[in-house]
Amino acid sequence: QKYLQLMARYDRLMEISRQLNSTLDLGTLLNRIIRAATELTDTETASIMLIDPKTGELRFEASSQPSLTAGAMEAIVVPIDNSLAGWVVRHGEPSLVEDVRNDPRFFR
Protein backbone atom coordinates (compact mmCIF):
# COMPACT_ATOMS: atom_id res chain seq x y z
CA GLN A 1 0.00 0.00 0.00
CA LYS A 2 2.74 2.47 0.98
CA TYR A 3 4.73 1.53 -2.12
CA LEU A 4 1.71 2.24 -4.35
CA GLN A 5 1.23 5.63 -2.70
CA LEU A 6 4.88 6.52 -3.26
CA MET A 7 4.67 5.45 -6.90
CA ALA A 8 1.51 7.51 -7.43
CA ARG A 9 3.21 10.54 -5.89
CA TYR A 10 6.28 10.01 -8.05
CA ASP A 11 4.11 9.74 -11.17
CA ARG A 12 2.34 12.96 -10.23
CA LEU A 13 5.66 14.75 -9.70
CA MET A 14 6.83 13.60 -13.13
CA GLU A 15 3.62 14.89 -14.72
CA ILE A 16 4.03 18.23 -12.95
CA SER A 17 7.63 18.41 -14.16
CA ARG A 18 6.49 17.86 -17.75
CA GLN A 19 3.84 20.58 -17.39
CA LEU A 20 6.32 23.05 -15.93
CA ASN A 21 8.79 22.42 -18.74
CA SER A 22 6.16 22.94 -21.44
CA THR A 23 5.91 26.74 -21.16
CA LEU A 24 8.16 29.77 -21.20
CA ASP A 25 5.41 32.18 -20.16
CA LEU A 26 6.19 33.33 -16.60
CA GLY A 27 2.55 33.87 -15.57
CA THR A 28 1.50 30.43 -16.80
CA LEU A 29 4.51 28.83 -15.16
CA LEU A 30 3.88 30.50 -11.79
CA ASN A 31 0.21 29.50 -11.83
CA ARG A 32 1.15 25.89 -12.58
CA ILE A 33 3.62 25.96 -9.69
CA ILE A 34 0.89 27.31 -7.38
CA ARG A 35 -1.54 24.55 -8.38
CA ALA A 36 1.12 21.87 -7.95
CA ALA A 37 2.27 23.25 -4.60
CA THR A 38 -1.21 23.34 -3.10
CA GLU A 39 -1.95 19.86 -4.41
CA LEU A 40 1.28 18.24 -3.25
CA THR A 41 1.34 19.89 0.17
CA ASP A 42 -2.43 19.67 0.74
CA THR A 43 -2.59 23.33 1.73
CA GLU A 44 -5.44 25.79 1.51
CA THR A 45 -3.55 28.60 -0.15
CA ALA A 46 -0.23 29.36 -1.74
CA SER A 47 1.36 32.39 -3.30
CA ILE A 48 4.55 33.34 -5.07
CA MET A 49 6.24 36.66 -4.51
CA LEU A 50 9.19 38.02 -6.41
CA ILE A 51 11.60 40.75 -5.39
CA ASP A 52 11.01 44.03 -7.20
CA PRO A 53 14.48 44.89 -8.55
CA LYS A 54 13.76 48.63 -8.33
CA THR A 55 12.52 48.78 -4.73
CA GLY A 56 13.84 45.58 -3.16
CA GLU A 57 10.33 44.83 -1.87
CA LEU A 58 8.33 41.69 -2.43
CA ARG A 59 5.36 41.70 -4.79
CA PHE A 60 2.77 39.00 -5.38
CA GLU A 61 3.09 37.40 -8.80
CA ALA A 62 0.75 34.41 -8.39
CA SER A 63 -1.76 33.19 -5.84
CA SER A 64 -4.21 30.35 -5.37
CA GLN A 65 -6.75 32.80 -3.94
CA PRO A 66 -9.25 33.77 -6.65
CA SER A 67 -9.94 37.08 -4.88
CA LEU A 68 -6.36 38.19 -5.57
CA THR A 69 -6.69 39.47 -9.10
CA ALA A 70 -3.67 40.76 -10.99
CA GLY A 71 -4.62 44.32 -10.05
CA ALA A 72 -5.08 43.45 -6.39
CA MET A 73 -1.76 41.60 -6.29
CA GLU A 74 0.00 44.54 -7.92
CA ALA A 75 -1.15 46.83 -5.11
CA ILE A 76 0.26 44.66 -2.32
CA VAL A 77 3.85 45.36 -1.33
CA VAL A 78 5.49 43.18 1.32
CA PRO A 79 8.64 44.44 3.02
CA ILE A 80 11.67 42.19 3.37
CA ASP A 81 11.95 43.19 7.04
CA ASN A 82 9.26 42.06 9.48
CA SER A 83 7.50 39.60 7.19
CA LEU A 84 7.44 35.83 6.87
CA ALA A 85 8.20 36.05 3.16
CA GLY A 86 11.10 38.37 3.93
CA TRP A 87 12.41 35.85 6.47
CA VAL A 88 12.38 33.18 3.74
CA VAL A 89 14.29 35.50 1.39
CA ARG A 90 16.87 36.46 4.02
CA HIS A 91 17.47 32.90 5.23
CA GLY A 92 17.24 31.19 1.85
CA GLU A 93 15.12 28.36 3.17
CA PRO A 94 11.41 27.49 3.27
CA SER A 95 9.23 27.97 6.30
CA LEU A 96 6.25 25.71 6.93
CA VAL A 97 3.72 27.46 9.16
CA GLU A 98 0.65 25.64 10.48
CA ASP A 99 -1.34 28.81 11.21
CA VAL A 100 0.16 31.84 9.53
CA ARG A 101 -2.18 34.25 11.36
CA ASN A 102 -0.48 33.35 14.65
CA ASP A 103 3.07 33.68 13.34
CA PRO A 104 4.65 36.98 14.48
CA ARG A 105 6.38 37.22 11.09
CA PHE A 106 3.05 37.34 9.25
CA PHE A 107 2.78 40.68 7.44
CA ARG A 108 -0.63 42.27 7.91
JSON list of C-alpha atoms in Angstrom, two decimals:
[
{"chain": "A", "resi": 1, "resn": "GLN", "atom": "CA", "xyz": [0.00, 0.00, 0.00]},
{"chain": "A", "resi": 2, "resn": "LYS", "atom": "CA", "xyz": [2.74, 2.47, 0.98]},
{"chain": "A", "resi": 3, "resn": "TYR", "atom": "CA", "xyz": [4.73, 1.53, -2.12]},
{"chain": "A", "resi": 4, "resn": "LEU", "atom": "CA", "xyz": [1.71, 2.24, -4.35]},
{"chain": "A", "resi": 5, "resn": "GLN", "atom": "CA", "xyz": [1.23, 5.63, -2.70]},
{"chain": "A", "resi": 6, "resn": "LEU", "atom": "CA", "xyz": [4.88, 6.52, -3.26]},
{"chain": "A", "resi": 7, "resn": "MET", "atom": "CA", "xyz": [4.67, 5.45, -6.90]},
{"chain": "A", "resi": 8, "resn": "ALA", "atom": "CA", "xyz": [1.51, 7.51, -7.43]},
{"chain": "A", "resi": 9, "resn": "ARG", "atom": "CA", "xyz": [3.21, 10.54, -5.89]},
{"chain": "A", "resi": 10, "resn": "TYR", "atom": "CA", "xyz": [6.28, 10.01, -8.05]},
{"chain": "A", "resi": 11, "resn": "ASP", "atom": "CA", "xyz": [4.11, 9.74, -11.17]},
{"chain": "A", "resi": 12, "resn": "ARG", "atom": "CA", "xyz": [2.34, 12.96, -10.23]},
{"chain": "A", "resi": 13, "resn": "LEU", "atom": "CA", "xyz": [5.66, 14.75, -9.70]},
{"chain": "A", "resi": 14, "resn": "MET", "atom": "CA", "xyz": [6.83, 13.60, -13.13]},
{"chain": "A", "resi": 15, "resn": "GLU", "atom": "CA", "xyz": [3.62, 14.89, -14.72]},
{"chain": "A", "resi": 16, "resn": "ILE", "atom": "CA", "xyz": [4.03, 18.23, -12.95]},
{"chain": "A", "resi": 17, "resn": "SER", "atom": "CA", "xyz": [7.63, 18.41, -14.16]},
{"chain": "A", "resi": 18, "resn": "ARG", "atom": "CA", "xyz": [6.49, 17.86, -17.75]},
{"chain": "A", "resi": 19, "resn": "GLN", "atom": "CA", "xyz": [3.84, 20.58, -17.39]},
{"chain": "A", "resi": 20, "resn": "LEU", "atom": "CA", "xyz": [6.32, 23.05, -15.93]},
{"chain": "A", "resi": 21, "resn": "ASN", "atom": "CA", "xyz": [8.79, 22.42, -18.74]},
{"chain": "A", "resi": 22, "resn": "SER", "atom": "CA", "xyz": [6.16, 22.94, -21.44]},
{"chain": "A", "resi": 23, "resn": "THR", "atom": "CA", "xyz": [5.91, 26.74, -21.16]},
{"chain": "A", "resi": 24, "resn": "LEU", "atom": "CA", "xyz": [8.16, 29.77, -21.20]},
{"chain": "A", "resi": 25, "resn": "ASP", "atom": "CA", "xyz": [5.41, 32.18, -20.16]},
{"chain": "A", "resi": 26, "resn": "LEU", "atom": "CA", "xyz": [6.19, 33.33, -16.60]},
{"chain": "A", "resi": 27, "resn": "GLY", "atom": "CA", "xyz": [2.55, 33.87, -15.57]},
{"chain": "A", "resi": 28, "resn": "THR", "atom": "CA", "xyz": [1.50, 30.43, -16.80]},
{"chain": "A", "resi": 29, "resn": "LEU", "atom": "CA", "xyz": [4.51, 28.83, -15.16]},
{"chain": "A", "resi": 30, "resn": "LEU", "atom": "CA", "xyz": [3.88, 30.50, -11.79]},
{"chain": "A", "resi": 31, "resn": "ASN", "atom": "CA", "xyz": [0.21, 29.50, -11.83]},
{"chain": "A", "resi": 32, "resn": "ARG", "atom": "CA", "xyz": [1.15, 25.89, -12.58]},
{"chain": "A", "resi": 33, "resn": "ILE", "atom": "CA", "xyz": [3.62, 25.96, -9.69]},
{"chain": "A", "resi": 34, "resn": "ILE", "atom": "CA", "xyz": [0.89, 27.31, -7.38]},
{"chain": "A", "resi": 35, "resn": "ARG", "atom": "CA", "xyz": [-1.54, 24.55, -8.38]},
{"chain": "A", "resi": 36, "resn": "ALA", "atom": "CA", "xyz": [1.12, 21.87, -7.95]},
{"chain": "A", "resi": 37, "resn": "ALA", "atom": "CA", "xyz": [2.27, 23.25, -4.60]},
{"chain": "A", "resi": 38, "resn": "THR", "atom": "CA", "xyz": [-1.21, 23.34, -3.10]},
{"chain": "A", "resi": 39, "resn": "GLU", "atom": "CA", "xyz": [-1.95, 19.86, -4.41]},
{"chain": "A", "resi": 40, "resn": "LEU", "atom": "CA", "xyz": [1.28, 18.24, -3.25]},
{"chain": "A", "resi": 41, "resn": "THR", "atom": "CA", "xyz": [1.34, 19.89, 0.17]},
{"chain": "A", "resi": 42, "resn": "ASP", "atom": "CA", "xyz": [-2.43, 19.67, 0.74]},
{"chain": "A", "resi": 43, "resn": "THR", "atom": "CA", "xyz": [-2.59, 23.33, 1.73]},
{"chain": "A", "resi": 44, "resn": "GLU", "atom": "CA", "xyz": [-5.44, 25.79, 1.51]},
{"chain": "A", "resi": 45, "resn": "THR", "atom": "CA", "xyz": [-3.55, 28.60, -0.15]},
{"chain": "A", "resi": 46, "resn": "ALA", "atom": "CA", "xyz": [-0.23, 29.36, -1.74]},
{"chain": "A", "resi": 47, "resn": "SER", "atom": "CA", "xyz": [1.36, 32.39, -3.30]},
{"chain": "A", "resi": 48, "resn": "ILE", "atom": "CA", "xyz": [4.55, 33.34, -5.07]},
{"chain": "A", "resi": 49, "resn": "MET", "atom": "CA", "xyz": [6.24, 36.66, -4.51]},
{"chain": "A", "resi": 50, "resn": "LEU", "atom": "CA", "xyz": [9.19, 38.02, -6.41]},
{"chain": "A", "resi": 51, "resn": "ILE", "atom": "CA", "xyz": [11.60, 40.75, -5.39]},
{"chain": "A", "resi": 52, "resn": "ASP", "atom": "CA", "xyz": [11.01, 44.03, -7.20]},
{"chain": "A", "resi": 53, "resn": "PRO", "atom": "CA", "xyz": [14.48, 44.89, -8.55]},
{"chain": "A", "resi": 54, "resn": "LYS", "atom": "CA", "xyz": [13.76, 48.63, -8.33]},
{"chain": "A", "resi": 55, "resn": "THR", "atom": "CA", "xyz": [12.52, 48.78, -4.73]},
{"chain": "A", "resi": 56, "resn": "GLY", "atom": "CA", "xyz": [13.84, 45.58, -3.16]},
{"chain": "A", "resi": 57, "resn": "GLU", "atom": "CA", "xyz": [10.33, 44.83, -1.87]},
{"chain": "A", "resi": 58, "resn": "LEU", "atom": "CA", "xyz": [8.33, 41.69, -2.43]},
{"chain": "A", "resi": 59, "resn": "ARG", "atom": "CA", "xyz": [5.36, 41.70, -4.79]},
{"chain": "A", "resi": 60, "resn": "PHE", "atom": "CA", "xyz": [2.77, 39.00, -5.38]},
{"chain": "A", "resi": 61, "resn": "GLU", "atom": "CA", "xyz": [3.09, 37.40, -8.80]},
{"chain": "A", "resi": 62, "resn": "ALA", "atom": "CA", "xyz": [0.75, 34.41, -8.39]},
{"chain": "A", "resi": 63, "resn": "SER", "atom": "CA", "xyz": [-1.76, 33.19, -5.84]},
{"chain": "A", "resi": 64, "resn": "SER", "atom": "CA", "xyz": [-4.21, 30.35, -5.37]},
{"chain": "A", "resi": 65, "resn": "GLN", "atom": "CA", "xyz": [-6.75, 32.80, -3.94]},
{"chain": "A", "resi": 66, "resn": "PRO", "atom": "CA", "xyz": [-9.25, 33.77, -6.65]},
{"chain": "A", "resi": 67, "resn": "SER", "atom": "CA", "xyz": [-9.94, 37.08, -4.88]},
{"chain": "A", "resi": 68, "resn": "LEU", "atom": "CA", "xyz": [-6.36, 38.19, -5.57]},
{"chain": "A", "resi": 69, "resn": "THR", "atom": "CA", "xyz": [-6.69, 39.47, -9.10]},
{"chain": "A", "resi": 70, "resn": "ALA", "atom": "CA", "xyz": [-3.67, 40.76, -10.99]},
{"chain": "A", "resi": 71, "resn": "GLY", "atom": "CA", "xyz": [-4.62, 44.32, -10.05]},
{"chain": "A", "resi": 72, "resn": "ALA", "atom": "CA", "xyz": [-5.08, 43.45, -6.39]},
{"chain": "A", "resi": 73, "resn": "MET", "atom": "CA", "xyz": [-1.76, 41.60, -6.29]},
{"chain": "A", "resi": 74, "resn": "GLU", "atom": "CA", "xyz": [0.00, 44.54, -7.92]},
{"chain": "A", "resi": 75, "resn": "ALA", "atom": "CA", "xyz": [-1.15, 46.83, -5.11]},
{"chain": "A", "resi": 76, "resn": "ILE", "atom": "CA", "xyz": [0.26, 44.66, -2.32]},
{"chain": "A", "resi": 77, "resn": "VAL", "atom": "CA", "xyz": [3.85, 45.36, -1.33]},
{"chain": "A", "resi": 78, "resn": "VAL", "atom": "CA", "xyz": [5.49, 43.18, 1.32]},
{"chain": "A", "resi": 79, "resn": "PRO", "atom": "CA", "xyz": [8.64, 44.44, 3.02]},
{"chain": "A", "resi": 80, "resn": "ILE", "atom": "CA", "xyz": [11.67, 42.19, 3.37]},
{"chain": "A", "resi": 81, "resn": "ASP", "atom": "CA", "xyz": [11.95, 43.19, 7.04]},
{"chain": "A", "resi": 82, "resn": "ASN", "atom": "CA", "xyz": [9.26, 42.06, 9.48]},
{"chain": "A", "resi": 83, "resn": "SER", "atom": "CA", "xyz": [7.50, 39.60, 7.19]},
{"chain": "A", "resi": 84, "resn": "LEU", "atom": "CA", "xyz": [7.44, 35.83, 6.87]},
{"chain": "A", "resi": 85, "resn": "ALA", "atom": "CA", "xyz": [8.20, 36.05, 3.16]},
{"chain": "A", "resi": 86, "resn": "GLY", "atom": "CA", "xyz": [11.10, 38.37, 3.93]},
{"chain": "A", "resi": 87, "resn": "TRP", "atom": "CA", "xyz": [12.41, 35.85, 6.47]},
{"chain": "A", "resi": 88, "resn": "VAL", "atom": "CA", "xyz": [12.38, 33.18, 3.74]},
{"chain": "A", "resi": 89, "resn": "VAL", "atom": "CA", "xyz": [14.29, 35.50, 1.39]},
{"chain": "A", "resi": 90, "resn": "ARG", "atom": "CA", "xyz": [16.87, 36.46, 4.02]},
{"chain": "A", "resi": 91, "resn": "HIS", "atom": "CA", "xyz": [17.47, 32.90, 5.23]},
{"chain": "A", "resi": 92, "resn": "GLY", "atom": "CA", "xyz": [17.24, 31.19, 1.85]},
{"chain": "A", "resi": 93, "resn": "GLU", "atom": "CA", "xyz": [15.12, 28.36, 3.17]},
{"chain": "A", "resi": 94, "resn": "PRO", "atom": "CA", "xyz": [11.41, 27.49, 3.27]},
{"chain": "A", "resi": 95, "resn": "SER", "atom": "CA", "xyz": [9.23, 27.97, 6.30]},
{"chain": "A", "resi": 96, "resn": "LEU", "atom": "CA", "xyz": [6.25, 25.71, 6.93]},
{"chain": "A", "resi": 97, "resn": "VAL", "atom": "CA", "xyz": [3.72, 27.46, 9.16]},
{"chain": "A", "resi": 98, "resn": "GLU", "atom": "CA", "xyz": [0.65, 25.64, 10.48]},
{"chain": "A", "resi": 99, "resn": "ASP", "atom": "CA", "xyz": [-1.34, 28.81, 11.21]},
{"chain": "A", "resi": 100, "resn": "VAL", "atom": "CA", "xyz": [0.16, 31.84, 9.53]},
{"chain": "A", "resi": 101, "resn": "ARG", "atom": "CA", "xyz": [-2.18, 34.25, 11.36]},
{"chain": "A", "resi": 102, "resn": "ASN", "atom": "CA", "xyz": [-0.48, 33.35, 14.65]},
{"chain": "A", "resi": 103, "resn": "ASP", "atom": "CA", "xyz": [3.07, 33.68, 13.34]},
{"chain": "A", "resi": 104, "resn": "PRO", "atom": "CA", "xyz": [4.65, 36.98, 14.48]},
{"chain": "A", "resi": 105, "resn": "ARG", "atom": "CA", "xyz": [6.38, 37.22, 11.09]},
{"chain": "A", "resi": 106, "resn": "PHE", "atom": "CA", "xyz": [3.05, 37.34, 9.25]},
{"chain": "A", "resi": 107, "resn": "PHE", "atom": "CA", "xyz": [2.78, 40.68, 7.44]},
{"chain": "A", "resi": 108, "resn": "ARG", "atom": "CA", "xyz": [-0.63, 42.27, 7.91]}
]
